[in-house]
PDB file of C-alpha atoms in Angstrom:
ATOM      1  CA  GLY A 218     -24.008  24.652   0.391  1.00 68.00           C
ATOM      2  CA  ALA A 219     -20.792  24.626  -1.685  1.00 80.00           C
ATOM      3  CA  VAL A 220     -20.653  20.904  -2.270  1.00 89.00           C
ATOM      4  CA  VAL A 221     -18.038  19.408  -4.567  1.00 93.00           C
ATOM      5  CA  SER A 222     -18.478  15.855  -5.763  1.00 94.00           C
ATOM      6  CA  GLN A 223     -15.522  13.840  -6.997  1.00 96.00           C
ATOM      7  CA  HIS A 224     -15.876  10.528  -8.781  1.00 96.00           C
ATOM      8  CA  PRO A 225     -14.727   7.817  -8.600  1.00 96.00           C
ATOM      9  CA  SER A 226     -13.525   7.589  -5.026  1.00 94.00           C
ATOM     10  CA  ARG A 227     -11.207   4.692  -5.780  1.00 95.00           C
ATOM     11  CA  VAL A 228      -9.719   3.240  -8.935  1.00 96.00           C
ATOM     12  CA  ILE A 229      -7.535   0.191  -9.342  1.00 96.00           C
ATOM     13  CA  CYS A 230      -6.295  -0.509 -12.849  1.00 94.00           C
ATOM     14  CA  LYS A 231      -3.489  -1.997 -14.871  1.00 95.00           C
ATOM     15  CA  SER A 232      -0.426  -0.131 -16.019  1.00 96.00           C
ATOM     16  CA  GLY A 233      -0.958   1.569 -19.378  1.00 96.00           C
ATOM     17  CA  THR A 234      -4.626   2.328 -18.762  1.00 95.00           C
ATOM     18  CA  SER A 235      -6.009   5.845 -18.946  1.00 96.00           C
ATOM     19  CA  VAL A 236      -8.142   6.940 -16.022  1.00 97.00           C
ATOM     20  CA  LYS A 237     -10.634   9.819 -15.916  1.00 97.00           C
ATOM     21  CA  ILE A 238     -11.597  11.555 -12.682  1.00 97.00           C
ATOM     22  CA  GLU A 239     -14.574  13.891 -12.539  1.00 97.00           C
ATOM     23  CA  CYS A 240     -15.036  16.904 -10.296  1.00 96.00           C
ATOM     24  CA  ARG A 241     -18.438  18.551 -10.079  1.00 95.00           C
ATOM     25  CA  SER A 242     -19.685  21.555  -8.169  1.00 93.00           C
ATOM     26  CA  LEU A 243     -23.208  20.568  -7.197  1.00 93.00           C
ATOM     27  CA  ASP A 244     -24.780  23.776  -5.949  1.00 89.00           C
ATOM     28  CA  PHE A 245     -22.646  26.560  -7.321  1.00 89.00           C
ATOM     29  CA  GLN A 246     -20.881  27.576 -10.480  1.00 89.00           C
ATOM     30  CA  ALA A 247     -17.150  27.108 -10.307  1.00 88.00           C
ATOM     31  CA  THR A 248     -15.221  29.524 -12.441  1.00 83.00           C
ATOM     32  CA  THR A 249     -12.002  27.945 -11.281  1.00 89.00           C
ATOM     33  CA  MET A 250     -11.171  24.420 -10.266  1.00 93.00           C
ATOM     34  CA  PHE A 251      -7.911  23.062  -8.945  1.00 94.00           C
ATOM     35  CA  TRP A 252      -6.356  19.629  -9.078  1.00 96.00           C
ATOM     36  CA  TYR A 253      -4.061  18.455  -6.320  1.00 95.00           C
ATOM     37  CA  ARG A 254      -2.020  15.387  -5.676  1.00 95.00           C
ATOM     38  CA  GLN A 255      -1.344  14.220  -2.160  1.00 90.00           C
ATOM     39  CA  PHE A 256       1.373  11.752  -1.251  1.00 85.00           C
ATOM     40  CA  PRO A 257       1.150   9.752   1.971  1.00 81.00           C
ATOM     41  CA  LYS A 258       1.731  11.865   5.062  1.00 76.00           C
ATOM     42  CA  GLN A 259       2.350  14.961   2.970  1.00 81.00           C
ATOM     43  CA  SER A 260       0.532  18.130   2.120  1.00 85.00           C
ATOM     44  CA  LEU A 261      -1.339  18.869  -1.066  1.00 88.00           C
ATOM     45  CA  MET A 262       0.675  19.541  -4.197  1.00 91.00           C
ATOM     46  CA  LEU A 263      -1.089  21.751  -6.707  1.00 92.00           C
ATOM     47  CA  MET A 264      -0.962  20.175 -10.149  1.00 95.00           C
ATOM     48  CA  ALA A 265      -2.972  22.629 -12.208  1.00 94.00           C
ATOM     49  CA  THR A 266      -5.512  25.426 -12.175  1.00 92.00           C
ATOM     50  CA  SER A 267      -8.473  24.986 -14.465  1.00 89.00           C
ATOM     51  CA  ASN A 268     -10.614  27.866 -15.690  1.00 86.00           C
ATOM     52  CA  GLU A 269     -13.877  27.213 -17.480  1.00 83.00           C
ATOM     53  CA  GLY A 270     -13.551  27.428 -21.230  1.00 82.00           C
ATOM     54  CA  SER A 271      -9.799  27.860 -21.318  1.00 84.00           C
ATOM     55  CA  LYS A 272      -6.675  25.768 -21.117  1.00 88.00           C
ATOM     56  CA  ALA A 273      -5.477  24.683 -17.715  1.00 92.00           C
ATOM     57  CA  THR A 274      -2.422  26.248 -16.154  1.00 92.00           C
ATOM     58  CA  TYR A 275      -0.015  23.564 -15.026  1.00 95.00           C
ATOM     59  CA  GLU A 276       2.479  23.867 -12.221  1.00 93.00           C
ATOM     60  CA  GLN A 277       6.142  23.416 -12.917  1.00 93.00           C
ATOM     61  CA  GLY A 278       7.098  19.786 -13.242  1.00 93.00           C
ATOM     62  CA  VAL A 279       3.591  18.534 -14.038  1.00 95.00           C
ATOM     63  CA  GLU A 280       3.364  16.877 -17.446  1.00 94.00           C
ATOM     64  CA  LYS A 281       0.541  18.380 -19.483  1.00 93.00           C
ATOM     65  CA  ASP A 282       0.324  15.411 -21.816  1.00 94.00           C
ATOM     66  CA  LYS A 283       0.238  13.019 -18.900  1.00 96.00           C
ATOM     67  CA  PHE A 284      -2.424  14.776 -16.891  1.00 97.00           C
ATOM     68  CA  LEU A 285      -5.110  16.085 -19.235  1.00 96.00           C
ATOM     69  CA  ILE A 286      -7.503  18.582 -17.712  1.00 94.00           C
ATOM     70  CA  ASN A 287     -10.770  19.685 -19.239  1.00 91.00           C
ATOM     71  CA  HIS A 288     -13.110  22.298 -17.767  1.00 89.00           C
ATOM     72  CA  ALA A 289     -15.902  22.366 -20.280  1.00 82.00           C
ATOM     73  CA  SER A 290     -18.614  23.811 -18.065  1.00 89.00           C
ATOM     74  CA  LEU A 291     -18.998  25.857 -14.907  1.00 89.00           C
ATOM     75  CA  THR A 292     -19.818  22.750 -12.920  1.00 92.00           C
ATOM     76  CA  LEU A 293     -17.499  20.081 -14.292  1.00 94.00           C
ATOM     77  CA  SER A 294     -13.784  19.571 -14.606  1.00 94.00           C
ATOM     78  CA  THR A 295     -12.090  16.297 -15.489  1.00 95.00           C
ATOM     79  CA  LEU A 296      -8.582  15.008 -14.957  1.00 97.00           C
ATOM     80  CA  THR A 297      -7.422  12.199 -17.202  1.00 97.00           C
ATOM     81  CA  VAL A 298      -4.279  10.326 -16.249  1.00 97.00           C
ATOM     82  CA  THR A 299      -3.055   8.965 -19.554  1.00 96.00           C
ATOM     83  CA  SER A 300      -1.134   5.708 -19.838  1.00 95.00           C
ATOM     84  CA  ALA A 301      -0.943   5.444 -16.079  1.00 95.00           C
ATOM     85  CA  HIS A 302       2.023   3.757 -14.439  1.00 95.00           C
ATOM     86  CA  PRO A 303       2.598   2.637 -10.846  1.00 95.00           C
ATOM     87  CA  GLU A 304       4.367   5.890 -10.023  1.00 94.00           C
ATOM     88  CA  ASP A 305       1.117   7.708 -10.789  1.00 95.00           C
ATOM     89  CA  SER A 306      -0.552   5.934  -7.887  1.00 95.00           C
ATOM     90  CA  SER A 307      -1.627   8.609  -5.450  1.00 94.00           C
ATOM     91  CA  PHE A 308      -4.546  10.436  -3.873  1.00 94.00           C
ATOM     92  CA  TYR A 309      -5.933  13.064  -6.233  1.00 95.00           C
ATOM     93  CA  ILE A 310      -8.165  15.830  -4.897  1.00 94.00           C
ATOM     94  CA  CYS A 311     -10.057  18.513  -6.738  1.00 95.00           C
ATOM     95  CA  SER A 312     -11.377  21.781  -5.418  1.00 93.00           C
ATOM     96  CA  ALA A 313     -13.608  24.505  -6.770  1.00 92.00           C
ATOM     97  CA  LYS A 314     -14.072  28.215  -6.178  1.00 86.00           C
ATOM     98  CA  GLU A 315     -17.243  30.203  -6.721  1.00 80.00           C
ATOM     99  CA  GLY A 316     -15.522  33.345  -7.879  1.00 73.00           C
ATOM    100  CA  GLN A 317     -12.198  34.763  -8.949  1.00 69.00           C
ATOM    101  CA  ALA A 318     -11.377  36.686  -5.807  1.00 69.00           C
ATOM    102  CA  GLY A 319      -8.566  35.463  -3.624  1.00 65.00           C
ATOM    103  CA  ASN A 320     -10.774  35.589  -0.561  1.00 70.00           C
ATOM    104  CA  GLN A 321     -13.125  32.957  -1.890  1.00 76.00           C
ATOM    105  CA  PRO A 322     -12.296  29.653  -0.190  1.00 82.00           C
ATOM    106  CA  GLN A 323     -11.781  26.484  -2.129  1.00 86.00           C
ATOM    107  CA  HIS A 324     -14.275  23.701  -1.565  1.00 90.00           C
ATOM    108  CA  PHE A 325     -12.861  20.211  -1.865  1.00 92.00           C
ATOM    109  CA  GLY A 326     -14.078  16.935  -3.220  1.00 92.00           C
ATOM    110  CA  ASP A 327     -13.521  13.754  -1.235  1.00 91.00           C
ATOM    111  CA  GLY A 328     -10.596  12.680  -3.376  1.00 93.00           C
ATOM    112  CA  THR A 329      -9.804   9.737  -5.620  1.00 95.00           C
ATOM    113  CA  ARG A 330      -7.433   7.002  -4.559  1.00 94.00           C
ATOM    114  CA  LEU A 331      -5.689   5.821  -7.712  1.00 96.00           C
ATOM    115  CA  SER A 332      -3.782   2.544  -7.612  1.00 95.00           C
ATOM    116  CA  ILE A 333      -1.921   1.378 -10.704  1.00 95.00           C
ATOM    117  CA  LEU A 334      -0.853  -2.261 -10.722  1.00 93.00           C
TER     118      LEU A 334
ATOM    119  CA  ALA C  64       8.489  33.709  -0.806  1.00 69.00           C
ATOM    120  CA  GLN C  65       4.894  33.348   0.256  1.00 78.00           C
ATOM    121  CA  SER C  66       4.495  30.434   2.582  1.00 88.00           C
ATOM    122  CA  VAL C  67       2.539  28.868   5.387  1.00 93.00           C
ATOM    123  CA  THR C  68       4.317  26.929   8.104  1.00 95.00           C
ATOM    124  CA  GLN C  69       2.882  24.447  10.547  1.00 96.00           C
ATOM    125  CA  PRO C  70       5.629  23.722  13.085  1.00 96.00           C
ATOM    126  CA  ASP C  71       3.962  20.692  14.638  1.00 95.00           C
ATOM    127  CA  ILE C  72       3.625  17.593  12.494  1.00 94.00           C
ATOM    128  CA  HIS C  73       1.928  15.530  15.162  1.00 96.00           C
ATOM    129  CA  ILE C  74       0.067  16.494  18.345  1.00 97.00           C
ATOM    130  CA  THR C  75      -1.570  14.294  20.942  1.00 97.00           C
ATOM    131  CA  VAL C  76      -4.151  15.630  23.386  1.00 97.00           C
ATOM    132  CA  SER C  77      -6.503  14.048  25.859  1.00 97.00           C
ATOM    133  CA  GLU C  78     -10.194  14.135  25.197  1.00 97.00           C
ATOM    134  CA  GLY C  79     -11.702  17.160  26.898  1.00 97.00           C
ATOM    135  CA  ALA C  80      -8.445  19.074  26.933  1.00 98.00           C
ATOM    136  CA  SER C  81      -7.909  22.331  25.096  1.00 98.00           C
ATOM    137  CA  LEU C  82      -6.195  22.407  21.733  1.00 98.00           C
ATOM    138  CA  GLU C  83      -4.036  24.887  19.886  1.00 98.00           C
ATOM    139  CA  LEU C  84      -2.553  24.170  16.463  1.00 98.00           C
ATOM    140  CA  ARG C  85       0.077  26.583  15.268  1.00 98.00           C
ATOM    141  CA  CYS C  86       0.313  28.251  11.893  1.00 97.00           C
ATOM    142  CA  ASN C  87       2.727  30.942  10.768  1.00 96.00           C
ATOM    143  CA  TYR C  88       2.556  32.776   7.494  1.00 93.00           C
ATOM    144  CA  SER C  89       4.951  34.725   5.355  1.00 91.00           C
ATOM    145  CA  TYR C  90       3.248  37.148   2.995  1.00 84.00           C
ATOM    146  CA  GLY C  91       4.005  40.681   1.896  1.00 77.00           C
ATOM    147  CA  ALA C  92       0.537  41.963   2.699  1.00 78.00           C
ATOM    148  CA  THR C  93      -2.280  40.660   4.840  1.00 77.00           C
ATOM    149  CA  PRO C  94      -3.077  37.261   3.401  1.00 86.00           C
ATOM    150  CA  TYR C  95      -6.309  35.397   3.219  1.00 90.00           C
ATOM    151  CA  LEU C  96      -5.974  32.518   5.664  1.00 92.00           C
ATOM    152  CA  PHE C  97      -7.854  29.270   6.011  1.00 93.00           C
ATOM    153  CA  TRP C  98      -7.954  26.212   8.196  1.00 96.00           C
ATOM    154  CA  TYR C  99      -9.048  22.894   6.726  1.00 95.00           C
ATOM    155  CA  VAL C 100      -9.538  19.468   8.291  1.00 96.00           C
ATOM    156  CA  GLN C 101      -9.004  16.173   6.516  1.00 93.00           C
ATOM    157  CA  SER C 102     -10.228  12.822   7.786  1.00 91.00           C
ATOM    158  CA  PRO C 103      -8.378   9.724   6.519  1.00 86.00           C
ATOM    159  CA  GLY C 104      -9.067   8.971   2.875  1.00 83.00           C
ATOM    160  CA  GLN C 105     -11.239  12.024   2.397  1.00 84.00           C
ATOM    161  CA  GLY C 106     -11.038  15.508   0.987  1.00 86.00           C
ATOM    162  CA  LEU C 107     -10.613  18.705   2.942  1.00 90.00           C
ATOM    163  CA  GLN C 108     -13.364  20.500   4.824  1.00 92.00           C
ATOM    164  CA  LEU C 109     -13.167  24.221   5.479  1.00 92.00           C
ATOM    165  CA  LEU C 110     -13.216  25.009   9.201  1.00 95.00           C
ATOM    166  CA  LEU C 111     -12.869  28.786   9.044  1.00 94.00           C
ATOM    167  CA  LYS C 112     -11.361  31.640   7.102  1.00 91.00           C
ATOM    168  CA  TYR C 113      -9.933  35.085   7.741  1.00 92.00           C
ATOM    169  CA  PHE C 114      -9.945  37.961   5.288  1.00 85.00           C
ATOM    170  CA  SER C 115     -10.089  41.158   7.307  1.00 83.00           C
ATOM    171  CA  GLY C 116     -11.835  42.748  10.244  1.00 85.00           C
ATOM    172  CA  ASP C 117     -12.217  40.978  13.554  1.00 88.00           C
ATOM    173  CA  THR C 118      -9.039  39.035  14.197  1.00 92.00           C
ATOM    174  CA  LEU C 119     -10.833  36.306  16.133  1.00 96.00           C
ATOM    175  CA  VAL C 120     -12.657  34.067  13.699  1.00 96.00           C
ATOM    176  CA  GLN C 121     -15.265  31.515  14.634  1.00 96.00           C
ATOM    177  CA  GLY C 122     -15.613  28.364  12.601  1.00 96.00           C
ATOM    178  CA  ILE C 123     -17.542  25.146  12.505  1.00 95.00           C
ATOM    179  CA  LYS C 124     -17.310  22.316  15.021  1.00 95.00           C
ATOM    180  CA  GLY C 125     -16.428  24.697  17.845  1.00 97.00           C
ATOM    181  CA  PHE C 126     -13.111  25.826  16.369  1.00 98.00           C
ATOM    182  CA  GLU C 127     -11.780  29.358  16.357  1.00 98.00           C
ATOM    183  CA  ALA C 128      -8.613  30.995  15.127  1.00 98.00           C
ATOM    184  CA  GLU C 129      -6.909  34.261  15.920  1.00 97.00           C
ATOM    185  CA  PHE C 130      -5.004  36.349  13.404  1.00 95.00           C
ATOM    186  CA  LYS C 131      -1.997  38.034  14.991  1.00 95.00           C
ATOM    187  CA  ARG C 132      -0.140  40.294  12.620  1.00 92.00           C
ATOM    188  CA  SER C 133       2.681  40.996  15.106  1.00 93.00           C
ATOM    189  CA  GLN C 134       3.457  37.290  15.307  1.00 94.00           C
ATOM    190  CA  SER C 135       2.535  36.391  11.707  1.00 94.00           C
ATOM    191  CA  SER C 136       0.366  33.683  13.158  1.00 96.00           C
ATOM    192  CA  PHE C 137      -3.079  32.224  12.667  1.00 97.00           C
ATOM    193  CA  ASN C 138      -3.409  29.548  15.331  1.00 98.00           C
ATOM    194  CA  LEU C 139      -6.397  27.253  15.530  1.00 98.00           C
ATOM    195  CA  ARG C 140      -7.987  26.613  18.926  1.00 98.00           C
ATOM    196  CA  LYS C 141     -10.682  24.547  20.502  1.00 98.00           C
ATOM    197  CA  PRO C 142     -11.531  24.696  24.223  1.00 97.00           C
ATOM    198  CA  SER C 143     -12.446  21.020  24.602  1.00 97.00           C
ATOM    199  CA  VAL C 144     -11.391  18.357  22.141  1.00 98.00           C
ATOM    200  CA  HIS C 145     -13.632  15.431  21.233  1.00 97.00           C
ATOM    201  CA  TRP C 146     -12.417  12.046  19.978  1.00 96.00           C
ATOM    202  CA  SER C 147     -14.035  12.816  16.625  1.00 95.00           C
ATOM    203  CA  ASP C 148     -11.645  15.738  16.153  1.00 97.00           C
ATOM    204  CA  ALA C 149      -8.793  13.327  15.450  1.00 97.00           C
ATOM    205  CA  ALA C 150      -7.744  14.168  11.894  1.00 96.00           C
ATOM    206  CA  GLU C 151      -5.182  16.079   9.867  1.00 95.00           C
ATOM    207  CA  TYR C 152      -5.400  19.858   9.974  1.00 97.00           C
ATOM    208  CA  PHE C 153      -4.071  22.104   7.240  1.00 96.00           C
ATOM    209  CA  CYS C 154      -3.447  25.818   7.433  1.00 96.00           C
ATOM    210  CA  ALA C 155      -3.537  27.584   4.072  1.00 93.00           C
ATOM    211  CA  GLY C 156      -3.087  31.071   2.707  1.00 91.00           C
ATOM    212  CA  SER C 157      -3.322  33.151  -0.411  1.00 86.00           C
ATOM    213  CA  SER C 158      -2.512  36.733  -1.255  1.00 79.00           C
ATOM    214  CA  GLY C 159      -5.115  39.229  -2.382  1.00 65.00           C
ATOM    215  CA  GLY C 160      -6.408  38.622  -5.864  1.00 58.00           C
ATOM    216  CA  TYR C 161      -4.195  35.588  -6.333  1.00 58.00           C
ATOM    217  CA  GLN C 162      -6.141  32.415  -6.674  1.00 67.00           C
ATOM    218  CA  LYS C 163      -3.549  29.850  -5.740  1.00 79.00           C
ATOM    219  CA  VAL C 164      -3.554  28.725  -2.153  1.00 86.00           C
ATOM    220  CA  THR C 165      -0.458  27.563  -0.352  1.00 88.00           C
ATOM    221  CA  PHE C 166      -0.946  24.755   2.133  1.00 91.00           C
ATOM    222  CA  GLY C 167       1.077  23.994   5.200  1.00 93.00           C
ATOM    223  CA  ILE C 168       2.440  20.514   5.662  1.00 93.00           C
ATOM    224  CA  GLY C 169      -0.381  19.623   8.023  1.00 95.00           C
ATOM    225  CA  THR C 170      -0.670  18.693  11.698  1.00 96.00           C
ATOM    226  CA  LYS C 171      -1.959  15.293  12.608  1.00 96.00           C
ATOM    227  CA  LEU C 172      -4.083  15.392  15.745  1.00 97.00           C
ATOM    228  CA  GLN C 173      -4.415  12.318  17.892  1.00 97.00           C
ATOM    229  CA  VAL C 174      -6.985  12.306  20.695  1.00 97.00           C
ATOM    230  CA  ILE C 175      -6.522   9.894  23.558  1.00 96.00           C
ATOM    231  CA  PRO C 176      -9.163   8.891  26.126  1.00 92.00           C
TER     232      PRO C 176
END
């Protein structure tokens, strides 16, 4: 149980393109989803917390207009990287929680490797 | 500040040998603690979690971890490592009622024949 599907797994596109990444909880309802960015050989950096039906909460230093997050249903959150540039190339990972409590673990998708040429 | 520290960035063990990955936490109260494993190019898989109660927690793939309040530690152990255990391991924590999880920097495990 607790499967999170992330799509696509890899994207290669030209600079200036907008890219949408989907995160779905397949067998549970995710009240909260998280979006992380992971640089090579580094830990996960939380970008934003997404609650169903409300605006995402962005971490300090993350551009809201650059990284658009939508959490329209209890099973789907999307991250759109707008007007992507080479510096946006990274590994993006989403996670989802079944409930609000802090003791609920996050379940992770398999990540999206984004490469901007 | 609330934090999770993994002192070892890289560890090499022989196949069949025992393994211990260190994790130290800094939280005001008893945190919720997790261990995740990440294979190259993939997301994170939950190995085990600790919330309260028995301080020795059993997880998947033969892993266990022990919560030691006196040492502020939550080390991950496995009695006999398999080549397939080679991966990156992340310790993570959160405080009660707070949804955000703080990840350690990760420990890369290499398994040699």
